[in-house]
Coordinates of C-alpha atoms and ligand atoms in Angstrom, one line a residue:
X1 CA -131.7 -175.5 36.6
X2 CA -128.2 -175.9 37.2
X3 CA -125.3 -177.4 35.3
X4 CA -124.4 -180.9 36.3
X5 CA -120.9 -182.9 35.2
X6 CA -121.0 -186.5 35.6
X7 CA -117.9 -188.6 35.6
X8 CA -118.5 -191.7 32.5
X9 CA -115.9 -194.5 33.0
X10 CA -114.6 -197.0 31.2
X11 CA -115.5 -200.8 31.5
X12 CA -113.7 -204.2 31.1
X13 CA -115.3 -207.5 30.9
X14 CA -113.0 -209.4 33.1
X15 CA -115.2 -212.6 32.5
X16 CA -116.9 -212.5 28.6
X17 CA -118.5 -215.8 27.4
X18 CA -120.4 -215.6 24.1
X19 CA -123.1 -218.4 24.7
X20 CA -124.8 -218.8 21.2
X21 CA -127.0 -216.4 18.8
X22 CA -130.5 -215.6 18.9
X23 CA -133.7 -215.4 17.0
X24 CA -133.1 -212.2 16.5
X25 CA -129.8 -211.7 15.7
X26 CA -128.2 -211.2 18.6
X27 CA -125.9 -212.8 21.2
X28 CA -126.6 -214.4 24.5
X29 CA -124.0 -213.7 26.9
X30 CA -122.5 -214.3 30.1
X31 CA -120.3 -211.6 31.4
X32 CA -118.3 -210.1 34.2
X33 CA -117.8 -206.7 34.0
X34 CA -116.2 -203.7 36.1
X35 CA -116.0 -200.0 36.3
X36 CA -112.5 -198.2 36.6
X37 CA -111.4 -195.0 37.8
X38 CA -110.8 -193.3 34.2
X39 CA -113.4 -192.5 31.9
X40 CA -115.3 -189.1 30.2
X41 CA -116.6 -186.3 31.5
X42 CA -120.0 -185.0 30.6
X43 CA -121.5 -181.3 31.2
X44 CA -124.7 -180.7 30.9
X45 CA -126.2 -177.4 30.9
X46 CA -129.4 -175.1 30.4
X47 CA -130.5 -174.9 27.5
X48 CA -133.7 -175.2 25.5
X49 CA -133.4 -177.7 23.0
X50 CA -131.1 -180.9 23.0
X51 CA -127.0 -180.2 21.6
X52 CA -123.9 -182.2 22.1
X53 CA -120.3 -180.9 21.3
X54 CA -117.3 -182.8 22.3
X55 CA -113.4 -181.8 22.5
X56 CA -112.6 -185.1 20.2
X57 CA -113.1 -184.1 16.5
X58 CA -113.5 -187.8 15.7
X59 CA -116.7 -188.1 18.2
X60 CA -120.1 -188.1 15.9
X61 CA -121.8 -185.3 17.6
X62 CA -124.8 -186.1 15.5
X63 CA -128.3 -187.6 16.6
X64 CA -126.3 -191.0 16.1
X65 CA -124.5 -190.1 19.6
X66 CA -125.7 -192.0 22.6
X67 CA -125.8 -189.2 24.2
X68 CA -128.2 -187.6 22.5
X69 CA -130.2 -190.6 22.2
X70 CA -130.0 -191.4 25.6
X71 CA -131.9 -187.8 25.8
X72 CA -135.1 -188.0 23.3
X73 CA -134.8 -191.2 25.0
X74 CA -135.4 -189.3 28.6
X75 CA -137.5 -186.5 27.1
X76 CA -139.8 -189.1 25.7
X77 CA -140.4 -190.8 29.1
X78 CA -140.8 -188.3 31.1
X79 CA -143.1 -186.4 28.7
X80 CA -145.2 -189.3 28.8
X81 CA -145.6 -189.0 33.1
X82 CA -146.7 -185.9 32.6
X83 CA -143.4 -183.7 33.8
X84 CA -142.8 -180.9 31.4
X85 CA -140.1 -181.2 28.2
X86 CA -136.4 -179.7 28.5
X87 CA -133.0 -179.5 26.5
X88 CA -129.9 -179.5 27.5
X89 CA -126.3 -178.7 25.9
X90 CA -124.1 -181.7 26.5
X91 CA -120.5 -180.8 26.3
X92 CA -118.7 -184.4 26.5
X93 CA -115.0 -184.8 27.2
X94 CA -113.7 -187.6 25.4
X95 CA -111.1 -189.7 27.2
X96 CA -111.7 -193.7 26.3
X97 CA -110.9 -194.3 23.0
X98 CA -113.3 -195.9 20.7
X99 CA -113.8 -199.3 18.5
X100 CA -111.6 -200.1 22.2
X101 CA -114.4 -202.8 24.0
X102 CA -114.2 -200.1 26.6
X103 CA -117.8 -198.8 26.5
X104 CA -117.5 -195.1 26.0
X105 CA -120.0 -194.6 23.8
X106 CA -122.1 -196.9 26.3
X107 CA -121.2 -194.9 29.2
X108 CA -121.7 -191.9 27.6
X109 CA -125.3 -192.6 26.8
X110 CA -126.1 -193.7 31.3
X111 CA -124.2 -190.7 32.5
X112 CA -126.9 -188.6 30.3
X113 CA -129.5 -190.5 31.6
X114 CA -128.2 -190.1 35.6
X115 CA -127.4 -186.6 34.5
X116 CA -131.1 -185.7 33.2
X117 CA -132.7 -187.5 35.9
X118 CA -130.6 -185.7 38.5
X119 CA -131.1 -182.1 37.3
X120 CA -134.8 -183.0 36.5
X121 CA -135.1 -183.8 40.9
X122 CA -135.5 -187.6 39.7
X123 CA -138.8 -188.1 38.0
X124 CA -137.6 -191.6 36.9
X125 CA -137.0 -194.6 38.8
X126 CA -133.5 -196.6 38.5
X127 CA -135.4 -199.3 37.1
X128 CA -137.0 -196.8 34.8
X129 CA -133.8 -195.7 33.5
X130 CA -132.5 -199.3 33.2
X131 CA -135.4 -199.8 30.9
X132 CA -134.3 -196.7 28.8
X133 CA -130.5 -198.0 28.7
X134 CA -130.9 -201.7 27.7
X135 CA -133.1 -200.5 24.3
X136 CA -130.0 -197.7 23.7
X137 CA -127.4 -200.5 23.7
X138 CA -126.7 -203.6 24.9
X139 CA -123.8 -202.4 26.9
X140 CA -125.2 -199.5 28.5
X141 CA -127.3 -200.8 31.0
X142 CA -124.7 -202.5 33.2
X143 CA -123.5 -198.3 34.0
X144 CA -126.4 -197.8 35.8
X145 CA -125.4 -200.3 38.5
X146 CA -122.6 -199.6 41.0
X147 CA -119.8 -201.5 41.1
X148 CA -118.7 -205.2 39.4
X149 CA -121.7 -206.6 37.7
X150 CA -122.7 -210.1 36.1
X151 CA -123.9 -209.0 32.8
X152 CA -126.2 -211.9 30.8
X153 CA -129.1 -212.0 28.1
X154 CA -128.0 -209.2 25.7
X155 CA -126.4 -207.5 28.1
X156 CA -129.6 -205.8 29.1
X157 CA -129.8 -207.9 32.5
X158 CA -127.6 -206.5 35.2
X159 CA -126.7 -208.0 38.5
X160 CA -124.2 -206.8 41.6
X161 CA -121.9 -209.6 41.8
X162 CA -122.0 -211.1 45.5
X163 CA -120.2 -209.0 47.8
X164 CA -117.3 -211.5 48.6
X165 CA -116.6 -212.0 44.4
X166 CA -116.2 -208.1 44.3
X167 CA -114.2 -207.7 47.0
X168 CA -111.7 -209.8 45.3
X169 CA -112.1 -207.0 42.4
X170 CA -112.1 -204.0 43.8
X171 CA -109.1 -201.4 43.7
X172 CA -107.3 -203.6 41.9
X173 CA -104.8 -201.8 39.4
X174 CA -105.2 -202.4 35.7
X175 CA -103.2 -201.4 33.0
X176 CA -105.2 -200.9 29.8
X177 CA -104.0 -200.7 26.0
X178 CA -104.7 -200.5 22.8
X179 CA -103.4 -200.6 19.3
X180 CA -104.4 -197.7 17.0
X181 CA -106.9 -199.6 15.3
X182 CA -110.1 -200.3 16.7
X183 CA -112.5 -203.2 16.2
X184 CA -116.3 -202.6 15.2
X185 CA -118.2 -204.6 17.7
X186 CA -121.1 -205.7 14.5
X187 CA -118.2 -207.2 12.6
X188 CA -116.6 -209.4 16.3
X189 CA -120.4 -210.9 16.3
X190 CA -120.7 -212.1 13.1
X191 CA -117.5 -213.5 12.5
X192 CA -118.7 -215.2 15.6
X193 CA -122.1 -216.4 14.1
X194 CA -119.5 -217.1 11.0
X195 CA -117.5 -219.4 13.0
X196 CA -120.8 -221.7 15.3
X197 CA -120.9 -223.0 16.7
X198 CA -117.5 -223.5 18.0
X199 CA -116.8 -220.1 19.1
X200 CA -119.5 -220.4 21.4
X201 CA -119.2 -221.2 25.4
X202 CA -122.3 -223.7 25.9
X203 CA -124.4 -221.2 28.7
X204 CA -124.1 -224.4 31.2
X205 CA -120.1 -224.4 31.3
X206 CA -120.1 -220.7 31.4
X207 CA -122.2 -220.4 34.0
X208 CA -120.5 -223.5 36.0
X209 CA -117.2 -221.4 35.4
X210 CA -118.6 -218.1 36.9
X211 CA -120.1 -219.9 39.8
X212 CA -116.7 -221.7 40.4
X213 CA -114.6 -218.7 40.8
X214 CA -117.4 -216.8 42.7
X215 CA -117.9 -219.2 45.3
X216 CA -114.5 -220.3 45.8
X217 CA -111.3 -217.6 46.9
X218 CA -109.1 -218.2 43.7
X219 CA -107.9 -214.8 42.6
X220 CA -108.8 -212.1 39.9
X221 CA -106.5 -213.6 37.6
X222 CA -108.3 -216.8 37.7
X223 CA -111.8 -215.3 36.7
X224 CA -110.2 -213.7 33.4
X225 CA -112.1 -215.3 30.2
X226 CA -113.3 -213.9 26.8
X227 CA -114.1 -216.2 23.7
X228 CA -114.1 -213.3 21.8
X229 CA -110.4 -213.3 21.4
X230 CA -110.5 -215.8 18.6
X231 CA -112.0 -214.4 16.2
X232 CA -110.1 -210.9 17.0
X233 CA -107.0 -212.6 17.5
X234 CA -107.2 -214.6 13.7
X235 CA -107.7 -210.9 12.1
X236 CA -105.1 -209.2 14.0
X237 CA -101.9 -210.8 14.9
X238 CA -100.2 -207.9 16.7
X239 CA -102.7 -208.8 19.5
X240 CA -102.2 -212.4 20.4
X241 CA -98.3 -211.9 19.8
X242 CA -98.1 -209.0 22.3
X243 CA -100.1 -210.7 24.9
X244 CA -98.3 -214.1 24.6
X245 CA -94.9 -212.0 24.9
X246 CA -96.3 -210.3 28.0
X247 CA -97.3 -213.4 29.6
X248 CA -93.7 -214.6 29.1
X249 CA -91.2 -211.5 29.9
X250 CA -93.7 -210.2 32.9
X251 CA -95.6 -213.2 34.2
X252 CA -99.5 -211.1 33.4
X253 CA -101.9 -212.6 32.4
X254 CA -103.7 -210.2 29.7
X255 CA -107.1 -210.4 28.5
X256 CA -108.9 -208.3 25.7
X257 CA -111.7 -206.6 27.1
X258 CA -115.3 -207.5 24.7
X259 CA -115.4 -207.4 21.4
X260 CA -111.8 -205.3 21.5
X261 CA -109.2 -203.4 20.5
X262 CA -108.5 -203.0 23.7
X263 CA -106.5 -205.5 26.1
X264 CA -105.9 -205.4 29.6
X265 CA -103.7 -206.9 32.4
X266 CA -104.4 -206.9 36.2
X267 CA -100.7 -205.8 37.4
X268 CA -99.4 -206.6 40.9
X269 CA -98.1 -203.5 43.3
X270 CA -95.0 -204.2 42.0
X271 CA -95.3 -204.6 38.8
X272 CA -92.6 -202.4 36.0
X273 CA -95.7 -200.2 34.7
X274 CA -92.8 -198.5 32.8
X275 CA -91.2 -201.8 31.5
X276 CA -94.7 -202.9 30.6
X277 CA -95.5 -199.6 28.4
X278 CA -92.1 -200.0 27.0
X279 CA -92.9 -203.5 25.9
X280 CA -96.8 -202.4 24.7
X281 CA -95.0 -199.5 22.3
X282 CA -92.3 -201.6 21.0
X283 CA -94.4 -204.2 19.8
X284 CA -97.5 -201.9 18.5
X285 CA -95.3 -198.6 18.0
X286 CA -95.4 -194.9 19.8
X287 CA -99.5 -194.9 18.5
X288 CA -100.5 -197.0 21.3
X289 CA -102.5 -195.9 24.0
X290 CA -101.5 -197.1 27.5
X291 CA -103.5 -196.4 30.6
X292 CA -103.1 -197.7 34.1
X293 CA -106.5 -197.2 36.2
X294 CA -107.9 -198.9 39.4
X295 CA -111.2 -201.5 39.9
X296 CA -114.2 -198.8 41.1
Ligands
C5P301 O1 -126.3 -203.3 21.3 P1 -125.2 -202.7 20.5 O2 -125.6 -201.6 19.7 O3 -124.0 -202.5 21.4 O4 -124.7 -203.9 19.5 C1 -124.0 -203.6 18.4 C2 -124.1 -204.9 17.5 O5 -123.3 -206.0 18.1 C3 -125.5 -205.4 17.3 O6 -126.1 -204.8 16.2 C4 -125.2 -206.9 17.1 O7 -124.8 -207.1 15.7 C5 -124.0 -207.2 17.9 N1 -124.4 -207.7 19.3 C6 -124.8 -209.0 19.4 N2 -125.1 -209.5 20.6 C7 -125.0 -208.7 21.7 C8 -124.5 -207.4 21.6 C9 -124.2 -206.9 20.4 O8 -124.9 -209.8 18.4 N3 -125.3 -209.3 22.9

């Protein structure tokens, strides 16, 4: 068997409504998210058992890694259709920075599973692997799906937005930032829970809001949403202040992208990139981490 890289990007929920808890401690959701054209890199090689290393020192490399979840994961499966057992050595370059609301660690964990399945010839069914995905996270199924998706339940059920909504999407150029700390994504939902129930999007006005801006022509900037912000915003200042000074010196419109650090802002093909980092460093210092990328 041959080596196989897969490319890992980075998501943004353009569209994130938090719709209430459940029974079982989780969140319902309702949730528009996209691919872009930056992400990780992930080898995987012949080997006999299952190993991970990674060029990021600050990666866990440990059986905690999606990755390597993602793989007993695929071993276990296939095992169980009869096809014989394999490792691998996953050697993962780390790009999208974590505790970001990015899904690396999400996207991490599908490309292993599209990686596996490819060098295996297949054995598994998309569906299969959809299976897999949605019990390794609740993020990571929505990578197995090409382009914009409508994310809802956990996360675990994944839809293709309609072609004419994703149109409006793709290629569109994004700058992406984040401030040198990160947010853990347990912590976002219970402060949530915390705050109920009005931090919470009642799932009828959510959905009546998704439908609106899918089946009308308003543009990308009209779709952005995330209740999240709140309870992120109350903890740390730095974001709301940088975003409301964006909004006023460059006319964006910035979002945070899930549960956070990270922020985003769709920019026009004019827009000062430069200017814009400038601003972004100023206000959260040289640490900052500032990426323009494209809507896959
Ligand atoms: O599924 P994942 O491991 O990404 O979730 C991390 C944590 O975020 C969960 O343990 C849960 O506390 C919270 N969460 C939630 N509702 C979701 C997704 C995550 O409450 N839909």
């Amino acid at each position: 068997m041959s080596a196989v890289s897969i490319f890992a990007p980075a998501k943004l929920n353009l569209f994130l409504a938090i719709t209430g808890r459940r029974a079982d401690g989780f969140h319902d959701l309702v949730s528009v998210v996209v691919k872009v054209d930056f992400g990780d890199t992930l080898r995987v090689e012949p080997a006999e058992s299952f190993s991970l290393t990674c060029d990021d020192p600050d990666v866990p490399t440990d059986e905690t890694n999606l990755v390597l979840r993602a793989a007993r994961a695929f071993a276990e499966e296939v095992a169980s259709e009869g096809a014989a057992r394999g490792g691998a050595r996953f050697v993962l370059e780390k790009r999208i920075p974590m505790g970001a609301g990015l899904g690396g660690g999400s996207s991490d964990g599908a490309a292993a599973l599209r990686a596996l399945n490819e060098r295996a010839g297949q054995p598994l069914a998309d569906i299969q692997l959809k299976v897999i995905a949605a019990k390794l996270g609740s993020d990571c199924a929505l990578f197995l799906q090409e382009g914009p998706v409508v994310m809802r339940g956990r996360g675990e059920r994944v839809e293709p937005l309609g072609p004419g909504a994703a149109a409006r999407l793709r290629g569109r150029r994004v700058l992406i930032f984040k401030p040198a700390f990160g947010i853990a994504t347990p912590w976002a939902y219970a402060r949530m829970a915390a705050e109920a129930p009005a931090s919470y999007l009642p799932v009828a006005d959510a959905e009546a809001r998704l439908a609106a801006w899918c089946d009308g022509t308003a543009p990308a900037d009209a779709l952005l949403f995330n209740n999240m912000e709140r309870v992120a915003f109350a903890k740390h200042l730095a974001l709301p202040t940088l975003l409301d000074e964006l909004r006023e010196k460059f006319g964006l419109a910035p979002r945070m992208s899930g549960s956070g650090s990270a922020c985003f802002a769709l920019l026009a093909d004019d827009a000062p990139v430069a200017d814009i980092g400038a601003a972004i460093r100023a206000a959260w210092g040289e640490s900052a981490w500032v990426r323009e990328a494209r809507i896959a």
